Every structure is written in C-alpha cells, then in structure tokens.
PDB file of C-alpha atoms and ligand atoms in Angstrom:
ATOM      1  CA  MET A 172       2.042  13.199  33.502  1.00 95.00           C
ATOM      2  CA  THR A 173       1.397  16.273  31.324  1.00 96.00           C
ATOM      3  CA  LEU A 174       0.898  16.165  27.574  1.00 97.00           C
ATOM      4  CA  ILE A 175       4.329  17.626  26.867  1.00 97.00           C
ATOM      5  CA  GLU A 176       5.933  15.106  29.256  1.00 97.00           C
ATOM      6  CA  ALA A 177       4.189  12.305  27.364  1.00 97.00           C
ATOM      7  CA  ARG A 178       5.473  13.683  24.048  1.00 97.00           C
ATOM      8  CA  ASN A 179       8.983  13.944  25.472  1.00 97.00           C
ATOM      9  CA  LEU A 180       8.744  10.381  26.750  1.00 97.00           C
ATOM     10  CA  PHE A 181       7.933   9.325  23.166  1.00 98.00           C
ATOM     11  CA  ARG A 182      10.960  11.253  21.899  1.00 98.00           C
ATOM     12  CA  ASN A 183      13.338   9.738  24.479  1.00 97.00           C
ATOM     13  CA  SER A 184      12.032   6.188  24.122  1.00 98.00           C
ATOM     14  CA  LEU A 185      11.881   5.966  20.324  1.00 97.00           C
ATOM     15  CA  ASN A 186      14.956   7.903  19.229  1.00 96.00           C
ATOM     16  CA  ASP A 187      16.840   4.719  18.281  1.00 95.00           C
ATOM     17  CA  LEU A 188      14.094   3.801  15.830  1.00 95.00           C
ATOM     18  CA  TYR A 189      12.778   7.035  14.361  1.00 95.00           C
ATOM     19  CA  LEU A 190      13.792  10.609  13.528  1.00 96.00           C
ATOM     20  CA  GLN A 191      12.391  13.262  15.856  1.00 97.00           C
ATOM     21  CA  ALA A 192       9.938  14.569  13.234  1.00 97.00           C
ATOM     22  CA  GLU A 193       8.652  11.005  12.761  1.00 96.00           C
ATOM     23  CA  ILE A 194       8.261  10.524  16.521  1.00 97.00           C
ATOM     24  CA  ASP A 195       6.293  13.759  16.823  1.00 97.00           C
ATOM     25  CA  ALA A 196       4.045  12.646  13.957  1.00 96.00           C
ATOM     26  CA  LEU A 197       3.514   9.265  15.675  1.00 97.00           C
ATOM     27  CA  PHE A 198       2.564  11.005  18.909  1.00 97.00           C
ATOM     28  CA  LYS A 199       0.089  13.295  17.146  1.00 96.00           C
ATOM     29  CA  SER A 200      -1.489  10.365  15.275  1.00 96.00           C
ATOM     30  CA  CYS A 201      -1.781   8.449  18.534  1.00 96.00           C
ATOM     31  CA  ILE A 202      -3.578  11.246  20.432  1.00 97.00           C
ATOM     32  CA  ALA A 203      -5.758  12.017  17.400  1.00 95.00           C
ATOM     33  CA  HIS A 204      -6.814   8.366  17.128  1.00 96.00           C
ATOM     34  CA  TYR A 205      -7.475   7.649  20.799  1.00 96.00           C
ATOM     35  CA  PHE A 206      -8.647  11.028  22.096  1.00 97.00           C
ATOM     36  CA  GLN A 207      -9.626  12.912  18.885  1.00 96.00           C
ATOM     37  CA  TRP A 208      -7.198  15.676  19.812  1.00 96.00           C
ATOM     38  CA  GLU A 209      -6.066  18.055  17.079  1.00 94.00           C
ATOM     39  CA  SER A 210      -2.389  18.066  16.030  1.00 88.00           C
ATOM     40  CA  THR A 211      -2.060  21.569  17.556  1.00 94.00           C
ATOM     41  CA  LYS A 212      -3.001  20.258  21.010  1.00 94.00           C
ATOM     42  CA  VAL A 213       0.601  19.661  22.146  1.00 93.00           C
ATOM     43  CA  GLY A 214       1.489  23.258  21.321  1.00 93.00           C
ATOM     44  CA  LEU A 215      -1.715  24.755  22.722  1.00 95.00           C
ATOM     45  CA  ALA A 216      -2.070  22.760  25.941  1.00 94.00           C
ATOM     46  CA  PRO A 217       1.360  21.338  26.787  1.00 95.00           C
ATOM     47  CA  GLN A 218       0.719  21.394  30.546  1.00 96.00           C
ATOM     48  CA  GLN A 219      -2.608  19.551  30.337  1.00 96.00           C
ATOM     49  CA  GLN A 220      -2.609  16.770  32.918  1.00 97.00           C
ATOM     50  CA  LEU A 221      -3.379  13.336  31.438  1.00 97.00           C
ATOM     51  CA  LYS A 222      -6.071  11.260  33.137  1.00 97.00           C
ATOM     52  CA  PRO A 223      -4.957   7.803  34.354  1.00 97.00           C
ATOM     53  CA  ASP A 224      -6.765   6.012  31.486  1.00 97.00           C
ATOM     54  CA  GLU A 225      -5.194   8.375  28.910  1.00 97.00           C
ATOM     55  CA  GLU A 226      -1.770   7.800  30.428  1.00 97.00           C
ATOM     56  CA  ALA A 227      -2.329   4.028  30.310  1.00 97.00           C
ATOM     57  CA  ILE A 228      -3.236   4.128  26.590  1.00 97.00           C
ATOM     58  CA  ILE A 229      -0.185   6.249  25.785  1.00 97.00           C
ATOM     59  CA  SER A 230       2.126   3.930  27.729  1.00 97.00           C
ATOM     60  CA  ALA A 231       0.707   0.796  26.080  1.00 98.00           C
ATOM     61  CA  THR A 232       1.086   2.319  22.615  1.00 98.00           C
ATOM     62  CA  LEU A 233       4.636   3.423  23.366  1.00 98.00           C
ATOM     63  CA  GLU A 234       5.544  -0.070  24.566  1.00 98.00           C
ATOM     64  CA  LYS A 235       4.411  -1.551  21.229  1.00 97.00           C
ATOM     65  CA  LEU A 236       6.136   1.178  19.221  1.00 97.00           C
ATOM     66  CA  GLN A 237       9.383   0.320  21.018  1.00 97.00           C
ATOM     67  CA  THR A 238       9.215  -3.150  19.468  1.00 96.00           C
ATOM     68  CA  ALA A 239       9.194  -1.375  16.058  1.00 96.00           C
ATOM     69  CA  THR A 240       5.547  -2.303  15.482  1.00 97.00           C
ATOM     70  CA  PRO A 241       4.168   0.153  12.895  1.00 97.00           C
ATOM     71  CA  LEU A 242       1.611   2.540  14.402  1.00 97.00           C
ATOM     72  CA  GLN A 243      -0.960   1.497  11.772  1.00 98.00           C
ATOM     73  CA  TYR A 244      -0.860  -2.112  13.043  1.00 98.00           C
ATOM     74  CA  ILE A 245      -1.189  -0.876  16.638  1.00 98.00           C
ATOM     75  CA  LEU A 246      -4.197   1.292  15.761  1.00 97.00           C
ATOM     76  CA  GLY A 247      -5.503  -1.424  13.396  1.00 97.00           C
ATOM     77  CA  GLU A 248      -6.246   1.048  10.628  1.00 97.00           C
ATOM     78  CA  THR A 249      -4.874   3.485   8.106  1.00 97.00           C
ATOM     79  CA  ILE A 250      -6.218   6.004   5.617  1.00 96.00           C
ATOM     80  CA  PHE A 251      -5.737   5.357   1.896  1.00 98.00           C
ATOM     81  CA  CYS A 252      -7.147   7.713  -0.754  1.00 98.00           C
ATOM     82  CA  GLY A 253      -9.561   9.010   1.864  1.00 97.00           C
ATOM     83  CA  LEU A 254     -10.815   5.530   2.829  1.00 98.00           C
ATOM     84  CA  LYS A 255     -10.409   4.186   6.351  1.00 97.00           C
ATOM     85  CA  LEU A 256      -8.987   0.674   5.959  1.00 98.00           C
ATOM     86  CA  LYS A 257      -8.331  -2.052   8.485  1.00 98.00           C
ATOM     87  CA  VAL A 258      -4.734  -3.273   8.488  1.00 98.00           C
ATOM     88  CA  ALA A 259      -3.122  -6.181  10.336  1.00 98.00           C
ATOM     89  CA  PRO A 260       0.177  -8.022   9.953  1.00 97.00           C
ATOM     90  CA  ALA A 261      -1.290 -10.213   7.158  1.00 97.00           C
ATOM     91  CA  VAL A 262      -1.368  -7.188   4.846  1.00 98.00           C
ATOM     92  CA  LEU A 263       1.135  -4.603   3.744  1.00 98.00           C
ATOM     93  CA  ILE A 264       0.365  -1.129   5.084  1.00 98.00           C
ATOM     94  CA  PRO A 265      -0.724   0.838   2.000  1.00 98.00           C
ATOM     95  CA  ARG A 266       1.874   3.441   1.048  1.00 96.00           C
ATOM     96  CA  PRO A 267       1.403   7.060  -0.103  1.00 95.00           C
ATOM     97  CA  GLU A 268       3.181   6.178  -3.380  1.00 96.00           C
ATOM     98  CA  THR A 269       0.410   3.719  -4.163  1.00 98.00           C
ATOM     99  CA  GLU A 270      -2.108   6.534  -3.827  1.00 98.00           C
ATOM    100  CA  GLU A 271      -0.250   8.178  -6.707  1.00 98.00           C
ATOM    101  CA  LEU A 272      -0.757   5.023  -8.797  1.00 98.00           C
ATOM    102  CA  VAL A 273      -4.506   5.208  -8.151  1.00 98.00           C
ATOM    103  CA  GLU A 274      -4.510   8.916  -9.053  1.00 98.00           C
ATOM    104  CA  TRP A 275      -2.734   8.176 -12.365  1.00 97.00           C
ATOM    105  CA  ILE A 276      -5.337   5.575 -13.313  1.00 97.00           C
ATOM    106  CA  LEU A 277      -8.197   7.899 -12.380  1.00 97.00           C
ATOM    107  CA  GLU A 278      -6.684  10.712 -14.449  1.00 96.00           C
ATOM    108  CA  GLU A 279      -6.409   8.496 -17.503  1.00 94.00           C
ATOM    109  CA  GLN A 280      -9.411   6.200 -17.274  1.00 92.00           C
ATOM    110  CA  ASN A 281     -12.780   7.883 -17.560  1.00 84.00           C
ATOM    111  CA  GLN A 282     -16.127   7.131 -15.998  1.00 74.00           C
ATOM    112  CA  ASP A 283     -17.270   4.668 -18.705  1.00 84.00           C
ATOM    113  CA  ARG A 284     -18.145   1.202 -17.565  1.00 88.00           C
ATOM    114  CA  LYS A 285     -14.920  -0.797 -17.383  1.00 94.00           C
ATOM    115  CA  THR A 286     -13.769  -4.132 -16.089  1.00 97.00           C
ATOM    116  CA  VAL A 287     -10.636  -3.764 -13.970  1.00 98.00           C
ATOM    117  CA  VAL A 288      -8.530  -6.329 -12.115  1.00 98.00           C
ATOM    118  CA  ASP A 289      -6.220  -5.550  -9.168  1.00 98.00           C
ATOM    119  CA  LEU A 290      -3.605  -8.292  -8.816  1.00 98.00           C
ATOM    120  CA  CYS A 291      -1.822  -8.778  -5.470  1.00 98.00           C
ATOM    121  CA  THR A 292      -4.462  -6.713  -3.714  1.00 98.00           C
ATOM    122  CA  GLY A 293      -3.431  -7.137  -0.043  1.00 98.00           C
ATOM    123  CA  SER A 294      -5.716  -4.891   2.063  1.00 98.00           C
ATOM    124  CA  GLY A 295      -7.718  -4.230  -1.124  1.00 98.00           C
ATOM    125  CA  CYS A 296      -6.600  -0.598  -1.061  1.00 98.00           C
ATOM    126  CA  ILE A 297      -6.207  -0.067  -4.821  1.00 98.00           C
ATOM    127  CA  ALA A 298      -9.385  -1.897  -5.838  1.00 98.00           C
ATOM    128  CA  LEU A 299     -11.416  -0.169  -3.134  1.00 98.00           C
ATOM    129  CA  ALA A 300     -10.095   3.315  -3.952  1.00 98.00           C
ATOM    130  CA  LEU A 301     -10.992   2.736  -7.623  1.00 98.00           C
ATOM    131  CA  ALA A 302     -14.420   1.353  -6.674  1.00 98.00           C
ATOM    132  CA  LYS A 303     -15.071   4.457  -4.596  1.00 98.00           C
ATOM    133  CA  GLN A 304     -14.229   6.877  -7.408  1.00 96.00           C
ATOM    134  CA  ARG A 305     -15.614   4.839 -10.320  1.00 96.00           C
ATOM    135  CA  PRO A 306     -18.841   3.195  -9.112  1.00 95.00           C
ATOM    136  CA  SER A 307     -19.710   2.010 -12.640  1.00 95.00           C
ATOM    137  CA  TRP A 308     -16.553  -0.086 -12.967  1.00 97.00           C
ATOM    138  CA  GLN A 309     -16.650  -3.817 -12.367  1.00 97.00           C
ATOM    139  CA  LEU A 310     -13.713  -4.636 -10.110  1.00 98.00           C
ATOM    140  CA  THR A 311     -12.035  -7.940  -9.319  1.00 98.00           C
ATOM    141  CA  ALA A 312      -9.132  -8.249  -6.891  1.00 98.00           C
ATOM    142  CA  VAL A 313      -6.806 -11.215  -6.455  1.00 98.00           C
ATOM    143  CA  ASP A 314      -4.402 -12.292  -3.732  1.00 98.00           C
ATOM    144  CA  VAL A 315      -2.782 -15.594  -2.835  1.00 98.00           C
ATOM    145  CA  SER A 316      -3.237 -14.953   0.895  1.00 98.00           C
ATOM    146  CA  ALA A 317      -6.592 -16.011   2.355  1.00 98.00           C
ATOM    147  CA  GLU A 318      -5.843 -13.927   5.454  1.00 98.00           C
ATOM    148  CA  ALA A 319      -5.214 -10.811   3.373  1.00 98.00           C
ATOM    149  CA  LEU A 320      -8.446 -11.374   1.448  1.00 98.00           C
ATOM    150  CA  GLU A 321     -10.398 -11.635   4.704  1.00 98.00           C
ATOM    151  CA  ILE A 322      -9.156  -8.164   5.634  1.00 98.00           C
ATOM    152  CA  ALA A 323      -9.852  -6.837   2.127  1.00 98.00           C
ATOM    153  CA  LYS A 324     -13.432  -8.151   2.371  1.00 98.00           C
ATOM    154  CA  GLU A 325     -13.884  -6.482   5.763  1.00 98.00           C
ATOM    155  CA  ASN A 326     -12.651  -3.258   4.200  1.00 98.00           C
ATOM    156  CA  SER A 327     -15.119  -3.508   1.345  1.00 98.00           C
ATOM    157  CA  ASN A 328     -18.013  -4.156   3.744  1.00 98.00           C
ATOM    158  CA  ALA A 329     -16.991  -1.343   6.083  1.00 98.00           C
ATOM    159  CA  ASN A 330     -16.843   1.097   3.167  1.00 98.00           C
ATOM    160  CA  SER A 331     -19.889  -0.320   1.343  1.00 98.00           C
ATOM    161  CA  LEU A 332     -17.885  -0.897  -1.840  1.00 98.00           C
ATOM    162  CA  LYS A 333     -18.336  -3.846  -4.180  1.00 97.00           C
ATOM    163  CA  VAL A 334     -15.324  -5.808  -5.423  1.00 98.00           C
ATOM    164  CA  ASN A 335     -15.175  -9.466  -6.497  1.00 98.00           C
ATOM    165  CA  TRP A 336     -12.475 -11.026  -4.327  1.00 98.00           C
ATOM    166  CA  LYS A 337     -10.577 -14.039  -5.661  1.00 98.00           C
ATOM    167  CA  GLU A 338      -7.972 -16.205  -3.973  1.00 98.00           C
ATOM    168  CA  ALA A 339      -5.405 -17.206  -6.593  1.00 98.00           C
ATOM    169  CA  ASP A 340      -1.684 -17.410  -7.276  1.00 98.00           C
ATOM    170  CA  VAL A 341      -0.717 -15.006 -10.070  1.00 98.00           C
ATOM    171  CA  LEU A 342       2.473 -16.999 -10.630  1.00 98.00           C
ATOM    172  CA  MET A 343       0.511 -20.067 -11.799  1.00 97.00           C
ATOM    173  CA  PRO A 344       0.777 -20.070 -15.605  1.00 95.00           C
ATOM    174  CA  ALA A 345      -2.588 -21.865 -15.776  1.00 95.00           C
ATOM    175  CA  LEU A 346      -4.412 -18.982 -14.044  1.00 97.00           C
ATOM    176  CA  THR A 347      -7.219 -17.539 -16.152  1.00 96.00           C
ATOM    177  CA  LEU A 348      -9.392 -14.518 -15.421  1.00 97.00           C
ATOM    178  CA  ASP A 349     -12.399 -13.037 -17.200  1.00 97.00           C
ATOM    179  CA  LYS A 350     -11.560 -10.574 -19.954  1.00 97.00           C
ATOM    180  CA  CYS A 351     -10.898  -7.055 -18.685  1.00 97.00           C
ATOM    181  CA  ASP A 352     -10.016  -3.550 -19.886  1.00 96.00           C
ATOM    182  CA  CYS A 353      -7.394  -2.723 -17.318  1.00 97.00           C
ATOM    183  CA  ILE A 354      -5.041  -4.515 -14.923  1.00 98.00           C
ATOM    184  CA  VAL A 355      -3.377  -2.804 -11.988  1.00 98.00           C
ATOM    185  CA  SER A 356      -0.834  -4.318  -9.653  1.00 98.00           C
ATOM    186  CA  ASN A 357       1.559  -3.411  -6.880  1.00 98.00           C
ATOM    187  CA  PRO A 358       3.236  -6.821  -6.580  1.00 98.00           C
ATOM    188  CA  PRO A 359       6.132  -7.842  -4.327  1.00 98.00           C
ATOM    189  CA  TYR A 360       9.274  -6.203  -5.725  1.00 97.00           C
ATOM    190  CA  VAL A 361      11.888  -5.739  -2.968  1.00 97.00           C
ATOM    191  CA  LEU A 362      15.236  -7.477  -3.504  1.00 96.00           C
ATOM    192  CA  PRO A 363      16.962  -9.237  -0.586  1.00 96.00           C
ATOM    193  CA  SER A 364      19.995  -6.996  -1.249  1.00 96.00           C
ATOM    194  CA  GLU A 365      17.839  -3.987  -0.277  1.00 96.00           C
ATOM    195  CA  ILE A 366      17.197  -5.327   3.236  1.00 95.00           C
ATOM    196  CA  LYS A 367      20.140  -3.415   4.709  1.00 93.00           C
ATOM    197  CA  LYS A 368      18.502  -0.057   3.917  1.00 93.00           C
ATOM    198  CA  MET A 369      15.049  -1.061   5.177  1.00 94.00           C
ATOM    199  CA  HIS A 370      13.522   0.115   8.454  1.00 93.00           C
ATOM    200  CA  ALA A 371      13.119  -2.378  11.322  1.00 92.00           C
ATOM    201  CA  ASN A 372       9.376  -1.777  11.451  1.00 92.00           C
ATOM    202  CA  VAL A 373       8.964  -3.073   7.879  1.00 95.00           C
ATOM    203  CA  LEU A 374      11.361  -5.992   8.220  1.00 94.00           C
ATOM    204  CA  LYS A 375      10.130  -7.218  11.587  1.00 93.00           C
ATOM    205  CA  HIS A 376       6.396  -6.685  11.143  1.00 94.00           C
ATOM    206  CA  GLU A 377       5.195  -6.468   7.531  1.00 95.00           C
ATOM    207  CA  PRO A 378       4.579  -9.744   5.657  1.00 95.00           C
ATOM    208  CA  ALA A 379       7.602 -11.032   3.730  1.00 94.00           C
ATOM    209  CA  LEU A 380       5.161 -12.558   1.225  1.00 96.00           C
ATOM    210  CA  ALA A 381       4.086  -9.029   0.290  1.00 95.00           C
ATOM    211  CA  LEU A 382       7.583  -7.633  -0.050  1.00 96.00           C
ATOM    212  CA  PHE A 383      10.269  -9.856  -1.478  1.00 97.00           C
ATOM    213  CA  VAL A 384      11.250 -11.392  -4.794  1.00 97.00           C
ATOM    214  CA  PRO A 385      14.325 -13.539  -5.427  1.00 96.00           C
ATOM    215  CA  GLU A 386      17.494 -11.546  -6.175  1.00 96.00           C
ATOM    216  CA  GLU A 387      18.002 -13.525  -9.385  1.00 96.00           C
ATOM    217  CA  ASN A 388      14.446 -12.959 -10.634  1.00 97.00           C
ATOM    218  CA  PRO A 389      13.394  -9.370  -9.825  1.00 97.00           C
ATOM    219  CA  LEU A 390      10.701  -9.320 -12.513  1.00 98.00           C
ATOM    220  CA  LEU A 391       9.069 -12.573 -11.377  1.00 98.00           C
ATOM    221  CA  PHE A 392       5.641 -11.017 -10.799  1.00 98.00           C
ATOM    222  CA  TYR A 393       5.781  -8.542 -13.694  1.00 98.00           C
ATOM    223  CA  ASP A 394       6.620 -11.353 -16.125  1.00 98.00           C
ATOM    224  CA  ALA A 395       3.739 -13.511 -14.872  1.00 98.00           C
ATOM    225  CA  ILE A 396       1.273 -10.583 -14.919  1.00 98.00           C
ATOM    226  CA  LEU A 397       2.335  -9.406 -18.389  1.00 98.00           C
ATOM    227  CA  GLN A 398       1.828 -12.999 -19.642  1.00 97.00           C
ATOM    228  CA  LEU A 399      -1.562 -13.136 -17.925  1.00 98.00           C
ATOM    229  CA  GLY A 400      -2.428  -9.760 -19.468  1.00 97.00           C
ATOM    230  CA  ARG A 401      -1.896 -11.114 -22.988  1.00 96.00           C
ATOM    231  CA  LYS A 402      -4.706 -13.609 -22.533  1.00 95.00           C
ATOM    232  CA  THR A 403      -6.903 -11.412 -20.335  1.00 97.00           C
ATOM    233  CA  LEU A 404      -6.836  -7.841 -21.673  1.00 96.00           C
ATOM    234  CA  ASN A 405      -9.312  -6.598 -24.241  1.00 94.00           C
ATOM    235  CA  PRO A 406      -7.743  -4.857 -27.278  1.00 92.00           C
ATOM    236  CA  ASN A 407      -6.307  -1.484 -26.307  1.00 91.00           C
ATOM    237  CA  GLY A 408      -6.299  -2.542 -22.661  1.00 94.00           C
ATOM    238  CA  ALA A 409      -3.718  -1.220 -20.221  1.00 96.00           C
ATOM    239  CA  ILE A 410      -1.605  -2.511 -17.347  1.00 97.00           C
ATOM    240  CA  TYR A 411      -0.505  -0.149 -14.591  1.00 98.00           C
ATOM    241  CA  PHE A 412       2.234  -1.311 -12.228  1.00 98.00           C
ATOM    242  CA  GLU A 413       3.995   0.054  -9.184  1.00 98.00           C
ATOM    243  CA  ILE A 414       7.640  -0.894  -9.663  1.00 98.00           C
ATOM    244  CA  ASN A 415      11.054  -1.066  -8.094  1.00 96.00           C
ATOM    245  CA  PRO A 416      12.917   1.901  -9.639  1.00 95.00           C
ATOM    246  CA  LEU A 417      16.023  -0.315  -9.895  1.00 94.00           C
ATOM    247  CA  CYS A 418      14.265  -2.499 -12.478  1.00 94.00           C
ATOM    248  CA  SER A 419      12.507  -0.005 -14.770  1.00 94.00           C
ATOM    249  CA  ASP A 420      14.745  -0.524 -17.833  1.00 94.00           C
ATOM    250  CA  GLN A 421      14.618  -4.309 -17.576  1.00 95.00           C
ATOM    251  CA  LEU A 422      10.842  -4.140 -17.284  1.00 96.00           C
ATOM    252  CA  ILE A 423      10.438  -1.960 -20.381  1.00 95.00           C
ATOM    253  CA  ASN A 424      12.472  -4.531 -22.343  1.00 95.00           C
ATOM    254  CA  LEU A 425      10.372  -7.375 -20.998  1.00 96.00           C
ATOM    255  CA  GLY A 426       7.134  -5.618 -22.014  1.00 96.00           C
ATOM    256  CA  ASN A 427       8.502  -5.055 -25.516  1.00 94.00           C
ATOM    257  CA  GLN A 428       9.539  -8.708 -25.814  1.00 95.00           C
ATOM    258  CA  LEU A 429       6.063  -9.806 -24.768  1.00 95.00           C
ATOM    259  CA  GLY A 430       4.441  -7.681 -27.477  1.00 92.00           C
ATOM    260  CA  TYR A 431       3.161  -4.718 -25.495  1.00 94.00           C
ATOM    261  CA  ALA A 432       2.900  -1.625 -27.661  1.00 88.00           C
ATOM    262  CA  TYR A 433       4.693   0.884 -25.502  1.00 80.00           C
ATOM    263  CA  ALA A 434       5.593   1.670 -21.965  1.00 87.00           C
ATOM    264  CA  GLU A 435       5.293   4.923 -20.090  1.00 95.00           C
ATOM    265  CA  ILE A 436       7.196   5.499 -16.874  1.00 96.00           C
ATOM    266  CA  LYS A 437       5.939   7.887 -14.210  1.00 97.00           C
ATOM    267  CA  LYS A 438       7.957   9.218 -11.300  1.00 97.00           C
ATOM    268  CA  ASP A 439       6.702   9.384  -7.726  1.00 95.00           C
ATOM    269  CA  ILE A 440       6.801  12.537  -5.558  1.00 93.00           C
ATOM    270  CA  PHE A 441      10.383  11.667  -4.595  1.00 93.00           C
ATOM    271  CA  GLY A 442      11.421  11.737  -8.269  1.00 95.00           C
ATOM    272  CA  LYS A 443      11.867   7.956  -8.504  1.00 95.00           C
ATOM    273  CA  ALA A 444      10.674   5.928 -11.512  1.00 96.00           C
ATOM    274  CA  ARG A 445       7.907   4.232  -9.524  1.00 97.00           C
ATOM    275  CA  PHE A 446       5.095   3.436 -11.952  1.00 98.00           C
ATOM    276  CA  ILE A 447       4.791   2.042 -15.452  1.00 98.00           C
ATOM    277  CA  LYS A 448       1.958   1.649 -17.897  1.00 97.00           C
ATOM    278  CA  PHE A 449       1.868  -0.839 -20.783  1.00 97.00           C
ATOM    279  CA  ARG A 450      -0.708  -0.782 -23.538  1.00 94.00           C
ATOM    280  CA  PHE A 451      -1.916  -3.943 -25.204  1.00 90.00           C
ATOM    281  CA  ILE A 452      -2.987  -3.477 -28.801  1.00 83.00           C
ATOM    282  CA  ALA A 453      -3.485  -6.999 -30.213  1.00 69.00           C
TER     283      ALA A 453
HETATM  284  C1  SAM B 287       3.322  -5.244  -2.226  1.00 50.33           C
HETATM  285  S1  SAM B 287       1.884  -6.050  -1.539  1.00 50.33           S
HETATM  286  C2  SAM B 287       0.656  -4.981  -2.238  1.00 50.33           C
HETATM  287  C3  SAM B 287      -0.599  -4.926  -1.462  1.00 50.33           C
HETATM  288  C4  SAM B 287      -1.556  -3.809  -1.940  1.00 50.33           C
HETATM  289  N1  SAM B 287      -1.913  -3.983  -3.322  1.00 50.33           N
HETATM  290  C5  SAM B 287      -0.920  -2.454  -1.746  1.00 50.33           C
HETATM  291  O1  SAM B 287      -0.621  -1.795  -2.752  1.00 50.33           O
HETATM  292  O2  SAM B 287      -0.710  -2.040  -0.598  1.00 50.33           O
HETATM  293  C6  SAM B 287       1.846  -7.496  -2.527  1.00 50.33           C
HETATM  294  C7  SAM B 287       0.693  -8.464  -2.296  1.00 50.33           C
HETATM  295  O3  SAM B 287       0.924  -9.596  -3.154  1.00 50.33           O
HETATM  296  C8  SAM B 287       0.425 -10.756  -2.547  1.00 50.33           C
HETATM  297  N2  SAM B 287       1.067 -11.910  -3.191  1.00 50.33           N
HETATM  298  C9  SAM B 287       2.304 -12.424  -2.954  1.00 50.33           C
HETATM  299  N3  SAM B 287       2.521 -13.475  -3.748  1.00 50.33           N
HETATM  300  C10 SAM B 287       1.415 -13.636  -4.517  1.00 50.33           C
HETATM  301  C11 SAM B 287       1.038 -14.545  -5.533  1.00 50.33           C
HETATM  302  N4  SAM B 287       1.888 -15.514  -5.935  1.00 50.33           N
HETATM  303  N5  SAM B 287      -0.178 -14.428  -6.115  1.00 50.33           N
HETATM  304  C12 SAM B 287      -1.035 -13.439  -5.701  1.00 50.33           C
HETATM  305  N6  SAM B 287      -0.740 -12.550  -4.741  1.00 50.33           N
HETATM  306  C13 SAM B 287       0.474 -12.632  -4.166  1.00 50.33           C
HETATM  307  C14 SAM B 287       0.765 -10.578  -1.085  1.00 50.33           C
HETATM  308  O4  SAM B 287      -0.063 -11.390  -0.272  1.00 50.33           O
HETATM  309  C15 SAM B 287       0.536  -9.068  -0.916  1.00 50.33           C
HETATM  310  O5  SAM B 287      -0.778  -8.848  -0.446  1.00 50.33           O
END
C-alpha cells in the first residue's frame, strides 16, 4: 500500500464518524506519532510504499478509530500547553479551550509565590501547566477518581513537575483544604439534554464521571466549589472556572448570592462564554 492509498483508506473507513478535514488531521497525527513523519509527507511522497510493519500499525490504528476511540487514547498521549501528557479512558482528554483558561490565569497572576488549588484535576493538565510556567507556586490538585490521580501523578513525574495530589470528593460539604490564593476548576458540566449533539467518540469512550451533571442541578459543582472557596481562599483570592455557556447567567447570580465580589466572563476562541472569574474579598 502507498501512503496516499493509506490516507484514502482512512477517508473511506471513517467518513461516518468524522469530517474529511478531521480524518486527514487524524492520519497526519498518526504518521507523525508512529513514524515521525512531517504533516507535508502525504503531499510530498504520496506514492511512497509502506513497509509491512508500517502498514500493520496503520491498519491497527484505523481499526480502533472505527470504534470511535479517540486518537489520543489510542496513542496514549496528548499535548496540553506544550506538555506531553499521558491519557487513558480514566481521564478526560484535555481540550484546547482549557488551555485558554490556563493562559488567562497566567496573564493575570504574576510570578509571586502563590498557593493554588486545581479541583477536578483529571489528567492533572491545568495544575501541571501552571506548575511548569510558575515554578514558585505551591500547587495542590484534587480528584475523586483514584485512577485519574494515578495518571496525573505519572504525568507529573514524566514532566518533573511538583504538585500535591489529593484524592477527595469536592461535593462533600465537610471537605477542607489548606488556605490558598487561587482556585481553578474545570468540573463536570455537561447536561444530559446535550447528549444528542455530542460526538460518539466522547460519549462512548470518555469517562461519564468527568462529563455529566444532573439536568436539574447544572451548577452542582460550581455551588460546592464556591462554598469551599469561602472557607479556603485568602482575602482577595480568586476562583477561575471553565463553564457551560448555557449556565453563565445562573452562575453569576449564584456567586453574588454566596458573597463573591464580582464575576468576569471570558469568551473562548469560538466566541462562547466559557470561563468565569470570581473574586473573594472577605
Ligand atoms: C471535566 S473533567 C476535567 C479534567 C481536567 N481538569 C481537564 O480540564 O481536562 C472533570 C474531572 O472531575 C472529576 N470529578 C468528578 N466528580 C468529582 C467529585 N465529586 N470530586 C472531585 N472530582 C470529581 C472527574 O474524575 C474528572 O477528572
């Protein structure tokens, strides 16, 4: 099989699941990961004959992609804020939007020594990206899933970054954490009514624990974290959240009711109200 035939096989086999541009991107990521071939390779050497072992790797990857398994789970890794992170089905695949949340925090929070807590950390992506850019900060990251924390710890070791990992349920009202200057969280926020517009690869393969909240309580995690913030944040501390754009107004009201000084909404690159910051004055 030639390289262009392999790419066309990807296109023909995956067109029920992905758009053509997405399939081409998957193919390029696959050959970059396994063979370190540049993304221009398909254009420059379309007639290159694949060796039997290369063909076998491409076929095996395609077979898994046809079951809607995300490529990042097949490769076992992804890149987040320039860090190579292990991912497996116990953790959500970090999203580009969440990189924007990290960038916002880095823009606003300077180099001074700070204590920062990442709640619902999953792969550890947010905590680790902050640890990389702000080595003087003391970072703690919390998740309820022991399996997710195992992966987060592997990611911190592989990147030589120090974070205190803690297994805890942020919904437990009795939860206490050491005082901190800043809380960040990308908690579960997808409503069951949004399932119909979700891609099969997310629904079938990413952990439901990381995604969903009850339809009747969309702010479940934000409420618990804002309450936790009242007893945990130092004066003038801040909370940064990734949010469901459908719930931004409700969340601003909740923050006001719970005594937070003000809220600032930030849009993501798609123009959606995706992030919010609350400041805690008391
Ligand atoms: C949307 S994922 C975010 C993961 C990661 N922070 C990111 O941005 O990619 C939400 C995470 O919340 C965790 N989680 C779910 N329920 C939780 C709870 N009650 N307490 C703590 N963590 C929880 C899940 O295990 C999952 O890792």
